[in-house]
PDB file of C-alpha atoms in Angstrom:
ATOM      1  CA  UNK A 882      13.132 -17.380  -9.468  1.00  0.00           C
ATOM      2  CA  UNK A 883      11.096 -18.150  -6.565  1.00  0.00           C
ATOM      3  CA  UNK A 884       7.841 -19.924  -7.656  1.00  0.00           C
ATOM      4  CA  UNK A 885       6.577 -20.032  -3.999  1.00  0.00           C
ATOM      5  CA  UNK A 886       6.629 -16.161  -3.841  1.00  0.00           C
ATOM      6  CA  UNK A 887       4.956 -15.893  -7.226  1.00  0.00           C
ATOM      7  CA  UNK A 888       2.273 -18.091  -6.038  1.00  0.00           C
ATOM      8  CA  UNK A 889       1.788 -15.705  -2.960  1.00  0.00           C
ATOM      9  CA  UNK A 890       1.566 -12.660  -5.297  1.00  0.00           C
ATOM     10  CA  UNK A 891      -1.275 -14.584  -7.159  1.00  0.00           C
ATOM     11  CA  UNK A 892      -3.090 -15.459  -3.917  1.00  0.00           C
ATOM     12  CA  UNK A 893      -2.981 -11.749  -2.765  1.00  0.00           C
ATOM     13  CA  UNK A 894      -4.118 -10.516  -6.236  1.00  0.00           C
ATOM     14  CA  UNK A 895      -7.093 -12.827  -6.260  1.00  0.00           C
ATOM     15  CA  UNK A 896      -8.021 -11.657  -2.639  1.00  0.00           C
ATOM     16  CA  UNK A 897      -7.596  -7.955  -3.463  1.00  0.00           C
ATOM     17  CA  UNK A 898      -9.717  -8.555  -6.730  1.00  0.00           C
ATOM     18  CA  UNK A 899     -12.410 -10.322  -4.581  1.00  0.00           C
ATOM     19  CA  UNK A 900     -12.455  -7.334  -2.214  1.00  0.00           C
ATOM     20  CA  UNK A 901     -12.888  -4.917  -5.081  1.00  0.00           C
ATOM     21  CA  UNK A 902      -9.569  -3.252  -4.384  1.00  0.00           C
ATOM     22  CA  UNK A 903      -8.007  -3.907  -7.782  1.00  0.00           C
ATOM     23  CA  UNK A 904      -9.092  -4.571 -11.312  1.00  0.00           C
ATOM     24  CA  UNK A 905      -7.692  -5.041 -14.823  1.00  0.00           C
ATOM     25  CA  UNK A 906      -6.882  -1.407 -15.125  1.00  0.00           C
ATOM     26  CA  UNK A 907      -6.137  -0.305 -11.364  1.00  0.00           C
ATOM     27  CA  UNK A 908      -3.706  -1.797  -9.140  1.00  0.00           C
ATOM     28  CA  UNK A 909      -0.381  -3.576  -8.901  1.00  0.00           C
ATOM     29  CA  UNK A 910       1.676  -5.732  -6.401  1.00  0.00           C
ATOM     30  CA  UNK A 911       5.276  -6.386  -6.136  1.00  0.00           C
ATOM     31  CA  UNK A 912       7.851  -8.215  -3.912  1.00  0.00           C
ATOM     32  CA  UNK A 913      11.647  -7.709  -3.658  1.00  0.00           C
ATOM     33  CA  UNK A 914      13.784 -10.762  -2.834  1.00  0.00           C
ATOM     34  CA  UNK A 915      17.355 -11.961  -3.343  1.00  0.00           C
ATOM     35  CA  UNK A 916      18.094  -9.247  -5.994  1.00  0.00           C
ATOM     36  CA  UNK A 917      14.997  -9.725  -7.990  1.00  0.00           C
ATOM     37  CA  UNK A 918      11.820  -7.644  -8.269  1.00  0.00           C
ATOM     38  CA  UNK A 919       8.633  -9.583  -8.920  1.00  0.00           C
ATOM     39  CA  UNK A 920       5.685  -7.352 -10.013  1.00  0.00           C
ATOM     40  CA  UNK A 921       2.354  -7.791 -11.827  1.00  0.00           C
ATOM     41  CA  UNK A 922       2.021  -6.926 -15.492  1.00  0.00           C
ATOM     42  CA  UNK A 923       0.382  -3.940 -17.037  1.00  0.00           C
ATOM     43  CA  UNK A 924      -3.422  -4.008 -18.118  1.00  0.00           C
ATOM     44  CA  UNK A 925      -4.127  -7.706 -16.962  1.00  0.00           C
ATOM     45  CA  UNK A 926      -7.093  -8.718 -14.631  1.00  0.00           C
ATOM     46  CA  UNK A 927      -5.505  -9.350 -11.341  1.00  0.00           C
ATOM     47  CA  UNK A 928      -8.085 -12.136 -10.784  1.00  0.00           C
ATOM     48  CA  UNK A 929      -6.698 -14.321 -13.831  1.00  0.00           C
ATOM     49  CA  UNK A 930      -2.991 -13.752 -13.517  1.00  0.00           C
ATOM     50  CA  UNK A 931      -0.795 -16.770 -13.815  1.00  0.00           C
ATOM     51  CA  UNK A 932       2.624 -17.779 -12.753  1.00  0.00           C
ATOM     52  CA  UNK A 933       4.253 -16.895 -16.282  1.00  0.00           C
ATOM     53  CA  UNK A 934       2.504 -13.515 -16.428  1.00  0.00           C
ATOM     54  CA  UNK A 935       4.378 -12.107 -13.274  1.00  0.00           C
ATOM     55  CA  UNK A 936       7.273  -9.965 -14.376  1.00  0.00           C
ATOM     56  CA  UNK A 937      10.527 -10.578 -12.878  1.00  0.00           C
ATOM     57  CA  UNK A 938      13.249  -8.052 -13.007  1.00  0.00           C
ATOM     58  CA  UNK A 939      16.831  -7.773 -11.967  1.00  0.00           C
ATOM     59  CA  UNK A 940      16.582  -5.351  -8.860  1.00  0.00           C
ATOM     60  CA  UNK A 941      19.775  -3.194  -9.847  1.00  0.00           C
ATOM     61  CA  UNK A 942      19.472  -2.903 -13.726  1.00  0.00           C
ATOM     62  CA  UNK A 943      15.556  -3.417 -13.849  1.00  0.00           C
ATOM     63  CA  UNK A 944      16.363  -6.015 -16.749  1.00  0.00           C
ATOM     64  CA  UNK A 945      13.461  -8.484 -17.388  1.00  0.00           C
ATOM     65  CA  UNK A 946      14.474 -11.933 -16.710  1.00  0.00           C
ATOM     66  CA  UNK A 947      11.118 -13.681 -16.486  1.00  0.00           C
ATOM     67  CA  UNK A 948       7.399 -13.256 -17.324  1.00  0.00           C
ATOM     68  CA  UNK A 949       5.818 -13.009 -20.594  1.00  0.00           C
ATOM     69  CA  UNK A 950       4.495  -9.533 -20.228  1.00  0.00           C
ATOM     70  CA  UNK A 951       6.099  -6.083 -19.369  1.00  0.00           C
ATOM     71  CA  UNK A 952       5.807  -4.646 -15.702  1.00  0.00           C
ATOM     72  CA  UNK A 953       2.954  -2.497 -14.484  1.00  0.00           C
ATOM     73  CA  UNK A 954       3.123   1.333 -15.833  1.00  0.00           C
ATOM     74  CA  UNK A 955       3.331   2.031 -12.300  1.00  0.00           C
ATOM     75  CA  UNK A 956       6.693   0.528 -11.478  1.00  0.00           C
ATOM     76  CA  UNK A 957       8.271   3.652 -10.398  1.00  0.00           C
ATOM     77  CA  UNK A 958       6.062   3.734  -7.318  1.00  0.00           C
ATOM     78  CA  UNK A 959       7.352   0.444  -6.398  1.00  0.00           C
ATOM     79  CA  UNK A 960      11.039   1.025  -7.239  1.00  0.00           C
ATOM     80  CA  UNK A 961      10.836   4.542  -5.385  1.00  0.00           C
ATOM     81  CA  UNK A 962       9.775   2.844  -2.159  1.00  0.00           C
ATOM     82  CA  UNK A 963      12.329   0.244  -2.378  1.00  0.00           C
ATOM     83  CA  UNK A 964      14.926   2.756  -2.943  1.00  0.00           C
ATOM     84  CA  UNK A 965      13.708   4.886  -0.096  1.00  0.00           C
ATOM     85  CA  UNK A 966      13.352   2.388   2.766  1.00  0.00           C
ATOM     86  CA  UNK A 967      15.638  -0.681   3.146  1.00  0.00           C
ATOM     87  CA  UNK A 968      12.968  -2.442   5.379  1.00  0.00           C
ATOM     88  CA  UNK A 969      10.193  -2.500   2.458  1.00  0.00           C
ATOM     89  CA  UNK A 970      10.048  -5.798   0.985  1.00  0.00           C
ATOM     90  CA  UNK A 971       6.631  -5.383  -0.701  1.00  0.00           C
ATOM     91  CA  UNK A 972       4.612  -2.811  -2.329  1.00  0.00           C
ATOM     92  CA  UNK A 973       0.948  -2.704  -3.187  1.00  0.00           C
ATOM     93  CA  UNK A 974      -0.632   0.346  -5.232  1.00  0.00           C
ATOM     94  CA  UNK A 975      -4.311   0.068  -5.476  1.00  0.00           C
ATOM     95  CA  UNK A 976      -7.759   2.181  -5.605  1.00  0.00           C
ATOM     96  CA  UNK A 977      -9.943   0.793  -2.711  1.00  0.00           C
ATOM     97  CA  UNK A 978     -13.290   2.753  -3.212  1.00  0.00           C
ATOM     98  CA  UNK A 979     -13.293   4.790   0.337  1.00  0.00           C
ATOM     99  CA  UNK A 980      -9.545   5.518   0.461  1.00  0.00           C
ATOM    100  CA  UNK A 981      -9.512   6.577  -2.981  1.00  0.00           C
ATOM    101  CA  UNK A 982     -12.617   8.749  -2.261  1.00  0.00           C
ATOM    102  CA  UNK A 983     -10.415  10.388   0.315  1.00  0.00           C
ATOM    103  CA  UNK A 984      -7.500  10.812  -1.975  1.00  0.00           C
ATOM    104  CA  UNK A 985      -9.783  12.642  -4.510  1.00  0.00           C
ATOM    105  CA  UNK A 986     -10.683  15.145  -1.898  1.00  0.00           C
ATOM    106  CA  UNK A 987      -7.076  15.444  -0.847  1.00  0.00           C
ATOM    107  CA  UNK A 988      -8.220  14.429   2.710  1.00  0.00           C
ATOM    108  CA  UNK A 989      -6.284  12.312   5.090  1.00  0.00           C
ATOM    109  CA  UNK A 990      -7.964   9.583   6.988  1.00  0.00           C
ATOM    110  CA  UNK A 991      -7.643  10.877  10.526  1.00  0.00           C
ATOM    111  CA  UNK A 992      -9.418  10.881  13.913  1.00  0.00           C
ATOM    112  CA  UNK A 993      -8.970  10.835  17.407  1.00  0.00           C
ATOM    113  CA  UNK A 994     -12.028   8.803  18.394  1.00  0.00           C
ATOM    114  CA  UNK A 995     -11.161   5.401  16.801  1.00  0.00           C
ATOM    115  CA  UNK A 996      -8.282   3.244  18.490  1.00  0.00           C
ATOM    116  CA  UNK A 997      -7.710   1.179  15.415  1.00  0.00           C
ATOM    117  CA  UNK A 998      -6.711   4.259  13.474  1.00  0.00           C
ATOM    118  CA  UNK A 999      -4.284   5.838  16.018  1.00  0.00           C
ATOM    119  CA  UNK A1000      -2.606   2.465  17.298  1.00  0.00           C
ATOM    120  CA  UNK A1001      -2.111   1.037  13.884  1.00  0.00           C
ATOM    121  CA  UNK A1002      -1.517   3.996  11.471  1.00  0.00           C
ATOM    122  CA  UNK A1003      -1.423   7.343  13.569  1.00  0.00           C
ATOM    123  CA  UNK A1004      -3.340   8.486  10.623  1.00  0.00           C
ATOM    124  CA  UNK A1005      -3.443   7.848   6.808  1.00  0.00           C
ATOM    125  CA  UNK A1006      -1.812  11.068   5.244  1.00  0.00           C
ATOM    126  CA  UNK A1007      -2.636  12.246   1.562  1.00  0.00           C
ATOM    127  CA  UNK A1008       0.246  13.355  -0.590  1.00  0.00           C
ATOM    128  CA  UNK A1009      -0.389  16.054  -3.313  1.00  0.00           C
ATOM    129  CA  UNK A1010      -1.278  14.821  -6.838  1.00  0.00           C
ATOM    130  CA  UNK A1011       1.466  13.568  -9.092  1.00  0.00           C
ATOM    131  CA  UNK A1012       0.944  12.528 -12.723  1.00  0.00           C
ATOM    132  CA  UNK A1013       0.510   8.903 -12.812  1.00  0.00           C
ATOM    133  CA  UNK A1014       3.319   6.820 -14.706  1.00  0.00           C
ATOM    134  CA  UNK A1015       5.923   9.470 -14.127  1.00  0.00           C
ATOM    135  CA  UNK A1016       8.505   9.964 -11.379  1.00  0.00           C
ATOM    136  CA  UNK A1017       6.422  12.893  -9.996  1.00  0.00           C
ATOM    137  CA  UNK A1018       3.829  10.511  -8.631  1.00  0.00           C
ATOM    138  CA  UNK A1019       6.299   9.271  -6.126  1.00  0.00           C
ATOM    139  CA  UNK A1020       8.477  12.094  -5.758  1.00  0.00           C
ATOM    140  CA  UNK A1021       5.561  14.201  -4.036  1.00  0.00           C
ATOM    141  CA  UNK A1022       4.649  11.257  -1.742  1.00  0.00           C
ATOM    142  CA  UNK A1023       8.227  10.363  -0.750  1.00  0.00           C
ATOM    143  CA  UNK A1024       8.608  12.359   2.561  1.00  0.00           C
ATOM    144  CA  UNK A1025       5.364  10.696   3.745  1.00  0.00           C
ATOM    145  CA  UNK A1026       6.409   7.286   2.700  1.00  0.00           C
ATOM    146  CA  UNK A1027       9.545   7.712   4.804  1.00  0.00           C
ATOM    147  CA  UNK A1028       7.259   7.993   7.881  1.00  0.00           C
ATOM    148  CA  UNK A1029       4.114   5.945   6.977  1.00  0.00           C
ATOM    149  CA  UNK A1030       3.449   2.468   5.699  1.00  0.00           C
ATOM    150  CA  UNK A1031       0.223   3.597   3.877  1.00  0.00           C
ATOM    151  CA  UNK A1032      -0.212   6.837   1.979  1.00  0.00           C
ATOM    152  CA  UNK A1033      -2.921   8.256  -0.094  1.00  0.00           C
ATOM    153  CA  UNK A1034      -1.818   9.560  -3.338  1.00  0.00           C
ATOM    154  CA  UNK A1035      -3.683  12.720  -4.183  1.00  0.00           C
ATOM    155  CA  UNK A1036      -6.448  12.303  -6.968  1.00  0.00           C
ATOM    156  CA  UNK A1037      -5.263   8.886  -7.554  1.00  0.00           C
ATOM    157  CA  UNK A1038      -5.323   5.882  -4.955  1.00  0.00           C
ATOM    158  CA  UNK A1039      -3.090   4.243  -2.261  1.00  0.00           C
ATOM    159  CA  UNK A1040       0.567   3.252  -1.816  1.00  0.00           C
ATOM    160  CA  UNK A1041       1.233   0.645   0.845  1.00  0.00           C
ATOM    161  CA  UNK A1042       4.651  -0.817   1.792  1.00  0.00           C
ATOM    162  CA  UNK A1043       5.237  -3.799   4.218  1.00  0.00           C
ATOM    163  CA  UNK A1044       7.490  -6.561   5.211  1.00  0.00           C
ATOM    164  CA  UNK A1045       6.016  -9.027   2.707  1.00  0.00           C
ATOM    165  CA  UNK A1046       3.189  -9.172   0.363  1.00  0.00           C
ATOM    166  CA  UNK A1047       0.637 -10.413   3.117  1.00  0.00           C
ATOM    167  CA  UNK A1048       1.722  -7.504   5.461  1.00  0.00           C
ATOM    168  CA  UNK A1049       0.816  -5.446   2.543  1.00  0.00           C
ATOM    169  CA  UNK A1050      -2.354  -7.001   1.906  1.00  0.00           C
ATOM    170  CA  UNK A1051      -3.586  -6.849   5.692  1.00  0.00           C
ATOM    171  CA  UNK A1052      -2.763  -2.903   5.653  1.00  0.00           C
ATOM    172  CA  UNK A1053      -4.749  -2.215   2.693  1.00  0.00           C
ATOM    173  CA  UNK A1054      -7.866  -4.179   3.790  1.00  0.00           C
ATOM    174  CA  UNK A1055      -7.577  -2.619   7.486  1.00  0.00           C
ATOM    175  CA  UNK A1056      -7.113   0.825   6.100  1.00  0.00           C
ATOM    176  CA  UNK A1057     -10.129   0.541   3.526  1.00  0.00           C
ATOM    177  CA  UNK A1058     -12.390  -0.658   6.466  1.00  0.00           C
ATOM    178  CA  UNK A1059     -11.176   2.084   8.883  1.00  0.00           C
ATOM    179  CA  UNK A1060     -11.641   4.664   6.152  1.00  0.00           C
ATOM    180  CA  UNK A1061     -15.287   3.511   5.858  1.00  0.00           C
ATOM    181  CA  UNK A1062     -16.017   3.790   9.589  1.00  0.00           C
ATOM    182  CA  UNK A1063     -14.537   7.248   9.801  1.00  0.00           C
ATOM    183  CA  UNK A1064     -16.506   8.484   6.765  1.00  0.00           C
ATOM    184  CA  UNK A1065     -19.668   7.185   8.183  1.00  0.00           C
ATOM    185  CA  UNK A1066     -19.005   8.364  11.549  1.00  0.00           C
ATOM    186  CA  UNK A1067     -18.375  12.020  10.372  1.00  0.00           C
ATOM    187  CA  UNK A1068     -21.604  11.662   8.335  1.00  0.00           C
ATOM    188  CA  UNK A1069     -23.572  10.821  11.493  1.00  0.00           C
ATOM    189  CA  UNK A1070     -21.717  13.762  13.345  1.00  0.00           C
ATOM    190  CA  UNK A1071     -20.773  14.483  16.945  1.00  0.00           C
ATOM    191  CA  UNK A1072     -17.907  12.164  16.746  1.00  0.00           C
ATOM    192  CA  UNK A1073     -16.644  11.486  20.408  1.00  0.00           C
ATOM    193  CA  UNK A1074     -12.817  11.910  20.684  1.00  0.00           C
ATOM    194  CA  UNK A1075     -10.944   9.761  23.121  1.00  0.00           C
ATOM    195  CA  UNK A1076      -9.385  11.304  26.125  1.00  0.00           C
ATOM    196  CA  UNK A1077      -5.968  12.819  25.282  1.00  0.00           C
ATOM    197  CA  UNK A1078      -4.315  10.279  27.590  1.00  0.00           C
ATOM    198  CA  UNK A1079      -5.706   7.481  25.662  1.00  0.00           C
ATOM    199  CA  UNK A1080      -4.807   9.067  22.252  1.00  0.00           C
ATOM    200  CA  UNK A1081      -1.217   9.448  23.592  1.00  0.00           C
ATOM    201  CA  UNK A1082      -1.126   5.850  24.877  1.00  0.00           C
ATOM    202  CA  UNK A1083      -2.172   4.522  21.347  1.00  0.00           C
ATOM    203  CA  UNK A1084       0.344   6.836  19.617  1.00  0.00           C
ATOM    204  CA  UNK A1085       3.174   5.376  21.810  1.00  0.00           C
ATOM    205  CA  UNK A1086       2.145   1.957  21.104  1.00  0.00           C
ATOM    206  CA  UNK A1087       2.047   2.606  17.284  1.00  0.00           C
ATOM    207  CA  UNK A1088       5.604   4.325  17.421  1.00  0.00           C
ATOM    208  CA  UNK A1089       7.004   1.311  19.333  1.00  0.00           C
ATOM    209  CA  UNK A1090       5.408  -1.223  16.676  1.00  0.00           C
ATOM    210  CA  UNK A1091       6.911   0.856  13.856  1.00  0.00           C
ATOM    211  CA  UNK A1092      10.200   1.038  15.356  1.00  0.00           C
ATOM    212  CA  UNK A1093      10.270  -2.909  15.811  1.00  0.00           C
ATOM    213  CA  UNK A1094       9.324  -3.422  12.335  1.00  0.00           C
ATOM    214  CA  UNK A1095      11.938  -1.217  10.910  1.00  0.00           C
ATOM    215  CA  UNK A1096      14.720  -2.599  13.040  1.00  0.00           C
ATOM    216  CA  UNK A1097      13.640  -6.225  12.000  1.00  0.00           C
ATOM    217  CA  UNK A1098      13.626  -5.047   8.284  1.00  0.00           C
TER     218      UNK A1098
END
């Protein structure tokens, strides 16, 4: 087992807790490396996790080989993402306030006015509702996860994938900040879209970044 990797997970969990993104009942973090799957345990406060509390499973059999608690009840979201995309090495499922609010309304985070949305994410799509803790929750989102690194789960929260646990964390934090800006701008009204040529330029930039990441993975 990789103790340095476990410590990285703990560091990310503490930061996400400080940001109000996870709590004892919501949110889970995992990393896949060297044939093992490391994942946070079910029903534990993410701010107070310790090394021995991180569940370690064999990737193929999902036999638990480390950790004193069972894995998160949302493990199917994590294994679904790993099985779907070879470039995915870490998964975070969480319930940030603004992103989750969009998911409860089944609305994507989308705008042609904000370069950070277009250039980093294109947009943040929303999957239909799938029952938590069952295969359905990932199945209804799978087609979106093929194309996007962060997806809203209808009436539930967020699924984010990345090249490592810090990459995942950064995407979640950026997406939550972006969702707040988009929401407030829409409340103010008269949002000024970028010229179409600018939108296309940022879309091409985002496509190139995504292609490079996947090739590296």
